[in-house]
PDB file of C-alpha atoms and ligand atoms in Angstrom:
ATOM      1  CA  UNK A   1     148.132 -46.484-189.925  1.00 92.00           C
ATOM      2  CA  UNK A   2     144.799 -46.010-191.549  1.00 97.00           C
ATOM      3  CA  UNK A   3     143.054 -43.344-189.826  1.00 98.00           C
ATOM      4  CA  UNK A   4     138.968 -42.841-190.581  1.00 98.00           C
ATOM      5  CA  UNK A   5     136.260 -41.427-189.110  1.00 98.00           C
ATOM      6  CA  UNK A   6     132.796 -39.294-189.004  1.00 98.00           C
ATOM      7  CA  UNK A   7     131.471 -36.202-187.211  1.00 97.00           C
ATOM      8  CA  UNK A   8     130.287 -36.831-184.116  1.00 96.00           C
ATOM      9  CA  UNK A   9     127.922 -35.214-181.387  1.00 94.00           C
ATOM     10  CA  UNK A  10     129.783 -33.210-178.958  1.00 92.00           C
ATOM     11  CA  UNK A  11     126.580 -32.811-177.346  1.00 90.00           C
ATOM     12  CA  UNK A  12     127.339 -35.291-174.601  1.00 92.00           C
ATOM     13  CA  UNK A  13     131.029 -34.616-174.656  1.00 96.00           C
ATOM     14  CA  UNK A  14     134.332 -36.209-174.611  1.00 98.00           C
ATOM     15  CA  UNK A  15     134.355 -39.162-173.014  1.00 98.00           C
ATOM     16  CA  UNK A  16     130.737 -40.031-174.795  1.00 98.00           C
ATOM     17  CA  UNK A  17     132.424 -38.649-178.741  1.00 98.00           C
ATOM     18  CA  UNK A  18     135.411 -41.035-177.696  1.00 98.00           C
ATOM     19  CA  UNK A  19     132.971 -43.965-177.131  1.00 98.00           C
ATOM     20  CA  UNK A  20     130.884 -43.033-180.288  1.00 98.00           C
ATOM     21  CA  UNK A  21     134.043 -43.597-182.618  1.00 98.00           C
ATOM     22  CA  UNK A  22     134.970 -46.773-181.104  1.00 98.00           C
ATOM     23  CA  UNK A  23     131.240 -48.223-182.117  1.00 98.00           C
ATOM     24  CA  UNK A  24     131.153 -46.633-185.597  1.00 98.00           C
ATOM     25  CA  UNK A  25     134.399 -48.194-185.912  1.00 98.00           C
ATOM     26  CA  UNK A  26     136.523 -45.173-186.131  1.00 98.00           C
ATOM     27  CA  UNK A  27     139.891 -44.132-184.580  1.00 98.00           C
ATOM     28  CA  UNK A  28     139.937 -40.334-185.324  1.00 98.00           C
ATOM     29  CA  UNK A  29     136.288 -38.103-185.514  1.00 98.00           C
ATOM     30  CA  UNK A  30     135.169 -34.565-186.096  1.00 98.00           C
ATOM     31  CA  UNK A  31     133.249 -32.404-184.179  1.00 97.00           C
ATOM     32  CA  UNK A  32     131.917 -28.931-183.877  1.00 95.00           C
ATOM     33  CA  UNK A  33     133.617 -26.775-181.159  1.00 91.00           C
ATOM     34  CA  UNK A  34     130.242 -25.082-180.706  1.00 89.00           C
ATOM     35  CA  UNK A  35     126.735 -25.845-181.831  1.00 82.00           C
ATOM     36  CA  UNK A  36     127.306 -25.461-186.223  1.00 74.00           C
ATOM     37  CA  UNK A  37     124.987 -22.700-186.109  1.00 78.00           C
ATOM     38  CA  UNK A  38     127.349 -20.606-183.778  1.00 72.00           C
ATOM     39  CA  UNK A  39     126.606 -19.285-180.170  1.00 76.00           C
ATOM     40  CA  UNK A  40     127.849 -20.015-177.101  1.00 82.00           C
ATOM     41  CA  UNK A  41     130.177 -23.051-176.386  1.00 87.00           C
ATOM     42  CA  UNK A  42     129.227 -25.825-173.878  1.00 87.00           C
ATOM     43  CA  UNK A  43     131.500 -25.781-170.510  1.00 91.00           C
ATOM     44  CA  UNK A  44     134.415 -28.171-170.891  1.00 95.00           C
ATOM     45  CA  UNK A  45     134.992 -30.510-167.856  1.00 96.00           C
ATOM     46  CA  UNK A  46     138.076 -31.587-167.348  1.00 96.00           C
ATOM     47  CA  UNK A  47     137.863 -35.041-165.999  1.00 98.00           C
ATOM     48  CA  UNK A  48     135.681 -35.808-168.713  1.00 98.00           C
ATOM     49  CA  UNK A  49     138.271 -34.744-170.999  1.00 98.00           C
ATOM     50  CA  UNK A  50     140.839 -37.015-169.010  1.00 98.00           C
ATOM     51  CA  UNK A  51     138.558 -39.936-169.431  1.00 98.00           C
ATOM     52  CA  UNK A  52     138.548 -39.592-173.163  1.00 98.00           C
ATOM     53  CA  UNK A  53     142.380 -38.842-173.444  1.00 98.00           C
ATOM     54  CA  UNK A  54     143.281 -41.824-172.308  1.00 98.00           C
ATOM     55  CA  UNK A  55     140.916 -43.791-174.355  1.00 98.00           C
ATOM     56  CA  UNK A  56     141.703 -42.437-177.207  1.00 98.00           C
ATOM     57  CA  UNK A  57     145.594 -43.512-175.866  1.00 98.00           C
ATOM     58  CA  UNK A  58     144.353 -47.050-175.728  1.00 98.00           C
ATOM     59  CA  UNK A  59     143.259 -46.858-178.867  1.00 98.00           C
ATOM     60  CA  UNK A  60     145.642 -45.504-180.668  1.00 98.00           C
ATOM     61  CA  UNK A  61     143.905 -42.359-181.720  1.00 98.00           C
ATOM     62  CA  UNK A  62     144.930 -40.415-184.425  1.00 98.00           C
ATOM     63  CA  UNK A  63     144.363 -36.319-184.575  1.00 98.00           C
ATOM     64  CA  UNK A  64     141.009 -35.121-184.236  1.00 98.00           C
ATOM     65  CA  UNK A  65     140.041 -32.883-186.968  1.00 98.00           C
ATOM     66  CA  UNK A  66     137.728 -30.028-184.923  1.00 98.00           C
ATOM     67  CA  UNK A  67     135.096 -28.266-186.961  1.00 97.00           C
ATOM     68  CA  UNK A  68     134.642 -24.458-186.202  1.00 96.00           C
ATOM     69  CA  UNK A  69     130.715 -23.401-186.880  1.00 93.00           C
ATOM     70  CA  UNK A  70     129.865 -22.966-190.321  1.00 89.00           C
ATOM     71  CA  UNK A  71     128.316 -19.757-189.921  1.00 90.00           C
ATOM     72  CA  UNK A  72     131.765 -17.969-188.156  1.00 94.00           C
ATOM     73  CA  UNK A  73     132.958 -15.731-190.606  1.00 96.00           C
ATOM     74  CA  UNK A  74     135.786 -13.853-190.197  1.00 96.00           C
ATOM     75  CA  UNK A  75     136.229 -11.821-193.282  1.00 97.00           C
ATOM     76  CA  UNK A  76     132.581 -10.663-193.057  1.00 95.00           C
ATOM     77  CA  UNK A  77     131.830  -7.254-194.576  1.00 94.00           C
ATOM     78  CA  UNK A  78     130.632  -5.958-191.178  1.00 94.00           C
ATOM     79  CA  UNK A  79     132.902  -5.041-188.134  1.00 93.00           C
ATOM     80  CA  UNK A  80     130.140  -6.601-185.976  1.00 94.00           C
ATOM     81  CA  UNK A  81     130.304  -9.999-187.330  1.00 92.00           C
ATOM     82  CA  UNK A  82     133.877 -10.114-187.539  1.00 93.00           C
ATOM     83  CA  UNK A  83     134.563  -8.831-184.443  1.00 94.00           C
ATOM     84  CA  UNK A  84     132.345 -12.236-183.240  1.00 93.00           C
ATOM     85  CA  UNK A  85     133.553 -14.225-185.623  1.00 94.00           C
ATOM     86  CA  UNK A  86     137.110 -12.745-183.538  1.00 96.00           C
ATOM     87  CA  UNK A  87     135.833 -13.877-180.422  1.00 95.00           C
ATOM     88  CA  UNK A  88     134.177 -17.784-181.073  1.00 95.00           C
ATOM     89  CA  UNK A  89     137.862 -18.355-182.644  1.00 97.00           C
ATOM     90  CA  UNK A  90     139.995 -17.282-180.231  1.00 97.00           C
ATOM     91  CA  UNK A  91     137.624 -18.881-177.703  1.00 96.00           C
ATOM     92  CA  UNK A  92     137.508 -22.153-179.482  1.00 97.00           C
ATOM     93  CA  UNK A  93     141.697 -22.008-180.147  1.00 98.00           C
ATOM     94  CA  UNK A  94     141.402 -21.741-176.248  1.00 97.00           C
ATOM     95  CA  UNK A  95     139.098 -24.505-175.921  1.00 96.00           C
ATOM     96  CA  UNK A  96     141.190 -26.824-178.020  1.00 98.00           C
ATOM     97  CA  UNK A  97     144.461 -27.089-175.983  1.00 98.00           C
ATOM     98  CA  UNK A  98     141.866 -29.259-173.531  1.00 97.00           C
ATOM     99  CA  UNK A  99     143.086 -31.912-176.139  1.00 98.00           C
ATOM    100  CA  UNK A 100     146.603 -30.881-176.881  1.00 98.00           C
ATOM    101  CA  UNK A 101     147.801 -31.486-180.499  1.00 98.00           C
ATOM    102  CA  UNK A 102     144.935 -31.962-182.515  1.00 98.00           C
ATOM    103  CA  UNK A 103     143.592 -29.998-185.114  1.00 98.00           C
ATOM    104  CA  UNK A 104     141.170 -27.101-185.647  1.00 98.00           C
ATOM    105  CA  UNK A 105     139.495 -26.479-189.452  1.00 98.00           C
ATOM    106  CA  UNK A 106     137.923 -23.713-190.665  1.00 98.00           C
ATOM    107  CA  UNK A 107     136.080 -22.265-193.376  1.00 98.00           C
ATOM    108  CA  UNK A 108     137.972 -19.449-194.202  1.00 98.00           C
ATOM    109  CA  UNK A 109     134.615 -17.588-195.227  1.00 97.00           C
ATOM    110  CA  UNK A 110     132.731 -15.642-197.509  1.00 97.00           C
ATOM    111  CA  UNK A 111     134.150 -12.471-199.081  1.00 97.00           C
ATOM    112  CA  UNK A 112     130.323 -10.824-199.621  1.00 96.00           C
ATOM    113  CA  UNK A 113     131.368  -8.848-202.353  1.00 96.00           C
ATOM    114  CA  UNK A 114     134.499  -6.859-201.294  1.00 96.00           C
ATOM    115  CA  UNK A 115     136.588  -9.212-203.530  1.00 97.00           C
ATOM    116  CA  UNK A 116     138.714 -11.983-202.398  1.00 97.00           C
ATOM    117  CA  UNK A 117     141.586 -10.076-202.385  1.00 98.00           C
ATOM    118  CA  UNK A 118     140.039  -8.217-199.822  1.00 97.00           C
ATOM    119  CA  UNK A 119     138.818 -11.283-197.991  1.00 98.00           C
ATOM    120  CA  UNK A 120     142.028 -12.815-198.315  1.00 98.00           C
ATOM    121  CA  UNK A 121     143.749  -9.766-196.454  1.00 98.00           C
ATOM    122  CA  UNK A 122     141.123  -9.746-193.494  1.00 97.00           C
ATOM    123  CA  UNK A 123     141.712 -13.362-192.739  1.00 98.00           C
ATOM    124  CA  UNK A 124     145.259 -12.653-192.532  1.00 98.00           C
ATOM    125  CA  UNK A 125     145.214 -10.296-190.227  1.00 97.00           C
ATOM    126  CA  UNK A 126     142.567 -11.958-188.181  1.00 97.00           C
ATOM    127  CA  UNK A 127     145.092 -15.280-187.972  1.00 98.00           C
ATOM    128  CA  UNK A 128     148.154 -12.935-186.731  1.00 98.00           C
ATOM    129  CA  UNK A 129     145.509 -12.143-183.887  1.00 97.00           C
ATOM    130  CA  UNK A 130     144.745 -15.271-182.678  1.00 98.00           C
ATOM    131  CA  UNK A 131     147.836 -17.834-183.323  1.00 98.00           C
ATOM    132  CA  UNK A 132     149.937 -17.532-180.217  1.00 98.00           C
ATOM    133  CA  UNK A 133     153.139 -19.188-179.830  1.00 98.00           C
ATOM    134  CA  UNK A 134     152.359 -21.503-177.178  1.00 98.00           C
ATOM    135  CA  UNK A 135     149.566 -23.068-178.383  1.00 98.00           C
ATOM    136  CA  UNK A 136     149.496 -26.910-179.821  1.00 98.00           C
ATOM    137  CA  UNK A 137     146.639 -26.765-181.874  1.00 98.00           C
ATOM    138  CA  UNK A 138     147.394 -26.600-185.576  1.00 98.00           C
ATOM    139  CA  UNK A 139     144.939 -24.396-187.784  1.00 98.00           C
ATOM    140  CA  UNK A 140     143.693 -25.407-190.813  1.00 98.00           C
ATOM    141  CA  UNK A 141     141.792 -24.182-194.007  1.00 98.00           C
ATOM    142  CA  UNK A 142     139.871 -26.201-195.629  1.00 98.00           C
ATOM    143  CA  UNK A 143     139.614 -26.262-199.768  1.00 98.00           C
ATOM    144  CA  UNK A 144     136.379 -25.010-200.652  1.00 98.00           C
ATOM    145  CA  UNK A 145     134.061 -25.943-203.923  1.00 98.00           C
ATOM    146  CA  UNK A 146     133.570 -22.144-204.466  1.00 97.00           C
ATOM    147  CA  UNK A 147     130.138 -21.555-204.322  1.00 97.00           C
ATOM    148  CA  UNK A 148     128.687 -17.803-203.695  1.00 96.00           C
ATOM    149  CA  UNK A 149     131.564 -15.415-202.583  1.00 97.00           C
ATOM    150  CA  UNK A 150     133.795 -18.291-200.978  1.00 98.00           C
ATOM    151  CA  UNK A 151     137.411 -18.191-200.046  1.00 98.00           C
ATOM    152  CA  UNK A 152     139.614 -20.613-200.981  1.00 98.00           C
ATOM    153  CA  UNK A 153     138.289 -22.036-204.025  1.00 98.00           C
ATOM    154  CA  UNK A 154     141.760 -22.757-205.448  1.00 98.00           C
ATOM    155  CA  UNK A 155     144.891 -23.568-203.743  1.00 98.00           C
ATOM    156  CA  UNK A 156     146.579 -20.156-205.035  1.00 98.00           C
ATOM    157  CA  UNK A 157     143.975 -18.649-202.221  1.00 98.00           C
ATOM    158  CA  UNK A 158     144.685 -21.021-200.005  1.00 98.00           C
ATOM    159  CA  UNK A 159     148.270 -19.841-200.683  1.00 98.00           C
ATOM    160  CA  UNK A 160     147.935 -16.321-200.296  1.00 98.00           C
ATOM    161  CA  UNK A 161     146.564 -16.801-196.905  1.00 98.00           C
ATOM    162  CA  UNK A 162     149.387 -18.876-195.046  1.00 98.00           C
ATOM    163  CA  UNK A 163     151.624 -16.364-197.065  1.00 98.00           C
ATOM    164  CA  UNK A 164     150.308 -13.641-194.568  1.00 98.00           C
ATOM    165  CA  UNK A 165     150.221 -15.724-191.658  1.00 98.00           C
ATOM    166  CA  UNK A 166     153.557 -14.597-189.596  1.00 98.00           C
ATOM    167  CA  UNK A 167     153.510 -18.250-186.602  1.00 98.00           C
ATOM    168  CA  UNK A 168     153.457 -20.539-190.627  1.00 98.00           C
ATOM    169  CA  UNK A 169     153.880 -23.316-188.319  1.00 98.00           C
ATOM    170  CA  UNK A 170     150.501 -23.066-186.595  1.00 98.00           C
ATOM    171  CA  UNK A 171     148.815 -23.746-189.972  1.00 98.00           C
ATOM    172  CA  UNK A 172     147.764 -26.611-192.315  1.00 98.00           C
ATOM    173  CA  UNK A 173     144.749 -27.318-194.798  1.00 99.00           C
ATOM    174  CA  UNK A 174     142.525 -29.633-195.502  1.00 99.00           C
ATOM    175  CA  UNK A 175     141.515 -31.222-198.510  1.00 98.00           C
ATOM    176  CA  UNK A 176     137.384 -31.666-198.859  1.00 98.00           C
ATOM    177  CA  UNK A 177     137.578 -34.266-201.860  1.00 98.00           C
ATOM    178  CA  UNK A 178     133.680 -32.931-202.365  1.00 98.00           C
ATOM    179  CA  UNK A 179     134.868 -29.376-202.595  1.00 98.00           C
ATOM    180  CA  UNK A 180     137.882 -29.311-204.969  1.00 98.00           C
ATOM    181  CA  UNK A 181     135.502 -31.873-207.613  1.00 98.00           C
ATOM    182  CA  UNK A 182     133.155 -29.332-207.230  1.00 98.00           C
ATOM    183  CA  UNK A 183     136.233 -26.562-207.711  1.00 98.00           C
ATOM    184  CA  UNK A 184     137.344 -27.819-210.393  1.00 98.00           C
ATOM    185  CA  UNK A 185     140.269 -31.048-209.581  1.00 98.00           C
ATOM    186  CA  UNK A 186     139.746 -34.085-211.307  1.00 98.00           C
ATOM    187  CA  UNK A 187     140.212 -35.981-208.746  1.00 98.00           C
ATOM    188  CA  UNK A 188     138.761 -39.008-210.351  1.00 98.00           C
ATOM    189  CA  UNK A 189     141.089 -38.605-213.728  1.00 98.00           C
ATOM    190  CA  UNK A 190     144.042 -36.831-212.145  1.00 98.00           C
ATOM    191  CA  UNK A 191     144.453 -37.880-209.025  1.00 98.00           C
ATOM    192  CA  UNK A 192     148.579 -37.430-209.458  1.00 98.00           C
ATOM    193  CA  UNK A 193     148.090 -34.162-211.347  1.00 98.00           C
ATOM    194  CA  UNK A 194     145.905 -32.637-208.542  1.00 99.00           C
ATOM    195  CA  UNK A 195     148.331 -33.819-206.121  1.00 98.00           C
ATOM    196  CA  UNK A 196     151.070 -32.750-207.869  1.00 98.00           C
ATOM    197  CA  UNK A 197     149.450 -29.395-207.838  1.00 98.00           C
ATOM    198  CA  UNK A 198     148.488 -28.673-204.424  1.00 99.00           C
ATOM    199  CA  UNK A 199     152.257 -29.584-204.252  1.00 98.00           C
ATOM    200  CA  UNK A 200     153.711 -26.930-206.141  1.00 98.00           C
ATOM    201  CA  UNK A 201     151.213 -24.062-205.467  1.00 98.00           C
ATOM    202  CA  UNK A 202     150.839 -24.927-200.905  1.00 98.00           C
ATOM    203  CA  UNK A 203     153.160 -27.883-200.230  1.00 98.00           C
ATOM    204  CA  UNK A 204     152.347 -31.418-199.448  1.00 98.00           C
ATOM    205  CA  UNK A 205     153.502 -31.152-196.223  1.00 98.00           C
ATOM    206  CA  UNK A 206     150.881 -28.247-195.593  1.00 98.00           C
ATOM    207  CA  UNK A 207     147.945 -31.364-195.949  1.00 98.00           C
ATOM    208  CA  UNK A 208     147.106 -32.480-192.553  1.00 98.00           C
ATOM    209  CA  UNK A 209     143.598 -33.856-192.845  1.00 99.00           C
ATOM    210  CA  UNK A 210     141.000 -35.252-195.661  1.00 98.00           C
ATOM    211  CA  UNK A 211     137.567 -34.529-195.439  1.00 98.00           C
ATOM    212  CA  UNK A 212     136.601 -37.773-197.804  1.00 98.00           C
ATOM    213  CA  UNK A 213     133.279 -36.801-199.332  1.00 98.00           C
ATOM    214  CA  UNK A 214     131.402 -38.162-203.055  1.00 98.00           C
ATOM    215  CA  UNK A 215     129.862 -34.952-204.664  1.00 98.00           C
ATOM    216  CA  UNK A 216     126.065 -34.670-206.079  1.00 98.00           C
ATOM    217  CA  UNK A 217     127.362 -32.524-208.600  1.00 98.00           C
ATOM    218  CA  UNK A 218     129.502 -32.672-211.743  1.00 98.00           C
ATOM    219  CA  UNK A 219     133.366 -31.794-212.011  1.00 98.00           C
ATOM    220  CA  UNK A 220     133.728 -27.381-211.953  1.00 98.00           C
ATOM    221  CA  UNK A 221     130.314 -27.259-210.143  1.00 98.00           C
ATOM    222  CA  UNK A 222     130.714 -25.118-207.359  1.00 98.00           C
ATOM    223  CA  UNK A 223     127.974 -26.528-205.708  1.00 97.00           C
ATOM    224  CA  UNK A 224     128.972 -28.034-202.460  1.00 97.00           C
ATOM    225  CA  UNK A 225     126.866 -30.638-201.831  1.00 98.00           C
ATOM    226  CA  UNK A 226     128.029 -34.063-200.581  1.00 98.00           C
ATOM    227  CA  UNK A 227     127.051 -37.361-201.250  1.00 98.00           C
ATOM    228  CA  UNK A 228     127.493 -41.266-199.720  1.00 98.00           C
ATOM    229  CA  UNK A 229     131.044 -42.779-200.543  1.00 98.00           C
ATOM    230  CA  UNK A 230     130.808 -44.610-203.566  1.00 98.00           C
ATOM    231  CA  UNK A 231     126.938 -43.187-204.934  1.00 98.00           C
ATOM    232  CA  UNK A 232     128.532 -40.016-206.235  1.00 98.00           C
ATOM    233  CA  UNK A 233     130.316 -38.383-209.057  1.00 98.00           C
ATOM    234  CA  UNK A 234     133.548 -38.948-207.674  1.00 98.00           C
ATOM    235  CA  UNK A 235     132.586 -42.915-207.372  1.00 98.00           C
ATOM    236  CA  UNK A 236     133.924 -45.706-205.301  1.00 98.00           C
ATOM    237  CA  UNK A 237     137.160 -46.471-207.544  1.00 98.00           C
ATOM    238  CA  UNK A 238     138.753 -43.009-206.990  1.00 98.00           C
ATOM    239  CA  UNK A 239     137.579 -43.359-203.467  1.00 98.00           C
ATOM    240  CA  UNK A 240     139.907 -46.137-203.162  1.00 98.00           C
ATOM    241  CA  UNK A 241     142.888 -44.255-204.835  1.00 98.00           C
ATOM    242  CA  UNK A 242     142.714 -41.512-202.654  1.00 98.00           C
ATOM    243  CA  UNK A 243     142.556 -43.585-199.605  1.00 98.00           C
ATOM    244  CA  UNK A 244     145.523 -45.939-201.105  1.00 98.00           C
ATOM    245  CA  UNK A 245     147.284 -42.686-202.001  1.00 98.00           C
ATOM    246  CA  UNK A 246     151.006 -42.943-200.988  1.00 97.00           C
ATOM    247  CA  UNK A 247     151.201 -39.243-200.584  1.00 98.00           C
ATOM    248  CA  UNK A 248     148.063 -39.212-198.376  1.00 98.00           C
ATOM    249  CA  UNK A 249     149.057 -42.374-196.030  1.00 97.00           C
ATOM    250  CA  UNK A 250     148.296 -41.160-192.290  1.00 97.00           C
ATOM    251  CA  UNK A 251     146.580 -38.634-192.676  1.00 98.00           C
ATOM    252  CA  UNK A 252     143.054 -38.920-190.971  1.00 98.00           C
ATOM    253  CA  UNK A 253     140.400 -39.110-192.825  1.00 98.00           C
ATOM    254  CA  UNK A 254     136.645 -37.465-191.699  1.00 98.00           C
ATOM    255  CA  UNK A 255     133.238 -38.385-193.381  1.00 98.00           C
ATOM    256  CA  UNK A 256     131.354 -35.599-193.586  1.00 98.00           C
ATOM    257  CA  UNK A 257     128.766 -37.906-195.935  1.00 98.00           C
ATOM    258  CA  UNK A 258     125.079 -37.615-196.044  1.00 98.00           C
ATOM    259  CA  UNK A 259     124.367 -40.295-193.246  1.00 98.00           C
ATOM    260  CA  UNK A 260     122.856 -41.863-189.707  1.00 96.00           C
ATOM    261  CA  UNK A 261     125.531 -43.731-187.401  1.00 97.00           C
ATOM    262  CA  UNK A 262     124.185 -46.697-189.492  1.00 98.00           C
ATOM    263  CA  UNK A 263     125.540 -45.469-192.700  1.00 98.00           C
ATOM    264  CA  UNK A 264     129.126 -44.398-191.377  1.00 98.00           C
ATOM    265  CA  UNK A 265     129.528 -47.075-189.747  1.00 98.00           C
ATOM    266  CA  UNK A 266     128.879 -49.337-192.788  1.00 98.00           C
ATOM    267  CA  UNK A 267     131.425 -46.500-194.999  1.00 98.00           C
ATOM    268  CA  UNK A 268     133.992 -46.884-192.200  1.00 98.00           C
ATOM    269  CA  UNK A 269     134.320 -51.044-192.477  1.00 98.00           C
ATOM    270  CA  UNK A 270     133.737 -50.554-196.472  1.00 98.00           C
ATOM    271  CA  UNK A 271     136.918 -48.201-196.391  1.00 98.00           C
ATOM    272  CA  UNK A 272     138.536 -50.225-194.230  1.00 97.00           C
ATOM    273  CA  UNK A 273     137.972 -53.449-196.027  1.00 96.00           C
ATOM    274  CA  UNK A 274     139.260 -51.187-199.424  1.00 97.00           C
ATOM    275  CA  UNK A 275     142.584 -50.027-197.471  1.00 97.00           C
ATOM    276  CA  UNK A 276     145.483 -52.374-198.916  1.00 86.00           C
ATOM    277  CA  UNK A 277     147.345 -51.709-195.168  1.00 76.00           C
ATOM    278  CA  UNK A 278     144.096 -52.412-193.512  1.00 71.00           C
ATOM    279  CA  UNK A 279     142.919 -55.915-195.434  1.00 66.00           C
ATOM    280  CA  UNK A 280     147.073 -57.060-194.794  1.00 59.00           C
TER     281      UNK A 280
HETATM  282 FE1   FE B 301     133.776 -27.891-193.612  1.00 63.85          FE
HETATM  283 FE1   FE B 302     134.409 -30.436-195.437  1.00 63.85          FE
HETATM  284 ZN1   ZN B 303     130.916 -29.132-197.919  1.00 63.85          ZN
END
C-alpha cells in the first residue's frame, strides 16, 4: 500500500482533516497538535473524533504522522522553557491516544550552545518522563538538516537519543528527505548507501514515516529549506526511487512542500501516477 499525504489544518478538526485528505487525494496527513507557533491546544471532541475514525476505516487509512509545534523545545537552555516545552508534550502524548496508534514527530530541538552532548542528555531524560507504558502512540524524531545548534543532524545523534530512552519501543524516526540532503546524504547518488547507513548506525526498522521534501539548497547545506517535488536539488528521478524504495514500501509518506491544496493535490496524483504498485 502506497501511503501519501500533506499537512493539513486541524483548525476545523477531525472529521473536517479526514475529509481534506480524501479531496487532496491522500490516505494518511499531518497535522500540528497545537497551533505551530505553540500555545494552548484546541478542545478535542470526541464524536468528532469518532466521525473521522471511521472514515479513515473506510478508507483504509494509514498512520497519521502528528507534528508537535516547531517552536517546543525541550532541551532549551532555560528551565522555564523546558519545563513548557515538558508540559505541551506530555499534553499532546495525552491528546494523541484520541486516535490510538498513530504517530507523534518531533523536533528534537536546539542545543543553544551547551553542546549537543548536553542536548542529547536533556532530551533523554525528558522522554523517560513522558513515555508511559500504556500509551499507543509511537514517538518519533525526525532527521534534521543541521542548521544553527540543531539536534539530530546525523543519525549517530539520532542514535544516542533512543540509546537513553528506557520504554525503546515507544520510539521511531523519521526521515525528512529535505533535511538529511541538506545534512549531508546523497540521497540522489546513494540512495542504497544512505539507506544502508541509517541501517547500521539506528535500524531500519526504527523508520516509521518519510517526510518527502525537494531541498532549495545544495547537498551538506544545512539550510533547511524545502522545495516542490520534482523543482529541487534532490529532483523528480530520486523522488521516484525513494518512493519505489523496497526498504521504504508502507511507510507513509507527508509533504511538507512549499504549496496551496492546489499544488499537493497535483504532487499527490504525480506520486501516485510515479508509484510502480500504484500505476499496476
Ligand atoms: Fe518537522
Ligand atoms: Fe519535516
Ligand atoms: Zn524542514
Amino acid at each position: 500500500m502506497f501511503y501519501i499525504g500533506s499537512h493539513i489544518s486541524s483548525s476545523k478538526g477531525y472529521e473536517a482533516m479526514g475529509k481534506q485528505a480524501l479531496k487532496l487525494g491522500a490516505n494518511t496527513f499531518a497535522f500540528f497538535t497545537r497551533n505551530p507557533r505553540g500555545g494552548k491546544a484546541k478542545e478535542i471532541i470526541k464524536e468528532d473524533v469518532d466521525r473521522f475514525l471511521q472514515l479513515a476505516k473506510e478508507h483504509s487509512f494509514g498512520k497519521l504522522v502528528a507534528h508537535a509545534p516547531y517552536t517546543m523545545n525541550i532541551c532549551a537552555a532555560k528551565e522555564d522553557i523546558r519545563k513548557f516545552a515538558r508540559e505541551m508534550f506530555a499534553d499532546d502524548l495525552a491528546r494523541m491516544e484520541y486516535t490510538p496508534g498513530n504517530y507523534y514527530n518531533f523536533h528534537p530541538g536546539s542545543h543553544v550552545g551547551q553542546g549537543s552532548s548536553q542536548g542529547i542528555a536533556i532530551i533523554g531524560e525528558v522522554l523517560n518522563g513522558v513515555l508511559k507504558e500504556d500509551m499507543t502512540t509511537t514517538v518519533l524524531l525526525e532527521t534534521m538538516a543541521g542548521k544553527g545548534t540543531e539536534v539530530g543532524r546525523n543519525f549517530e545523534e539520532l542514535r544516542a537519543i533512543l540509546d537513553l530512552v528506557d520504554l525503546k519501543e515507544k520510539m521511531g524516526v523519521c526521515l525528512d528527505t529535505c533535511h538529511i540532503w541538506d545534512g549531508g546524504y546523497d540521497v540522489v547518488n546513494n540512495l542504497d548507501g544512505v539507506l544502508k547507513e541509517f541501517d547500521d548506525v539506528i535500524g531500519l526498522s526504527k523508520l516509521k514515516a518519510v517526510h518527502l521534501n525537494d531541498s532549495m539548497n545544495p547537498l551538506g547545506s544545512h539550510k533547511d529549506r524545502h522545495e516542490k517535488i520534482g523543482e529541487g536539488n534532490i529532483g523528480l528521478k530520486a523522488m521516484g526511487q525513494i518512493i519505489n524504495h523496497p526498504k521504504l514500501q508502507g511507510l507513509p509518506f507527508i509533504l511538507e512542500t512549499p504549496n496551496d491544496d492546489a499544488g499537493w493535490a497535483k504532487e499527490i496524483a504525480m506520486l501516485r501516477e510515479m508509484h510502480k504498485e500504484d500505476k499496476a
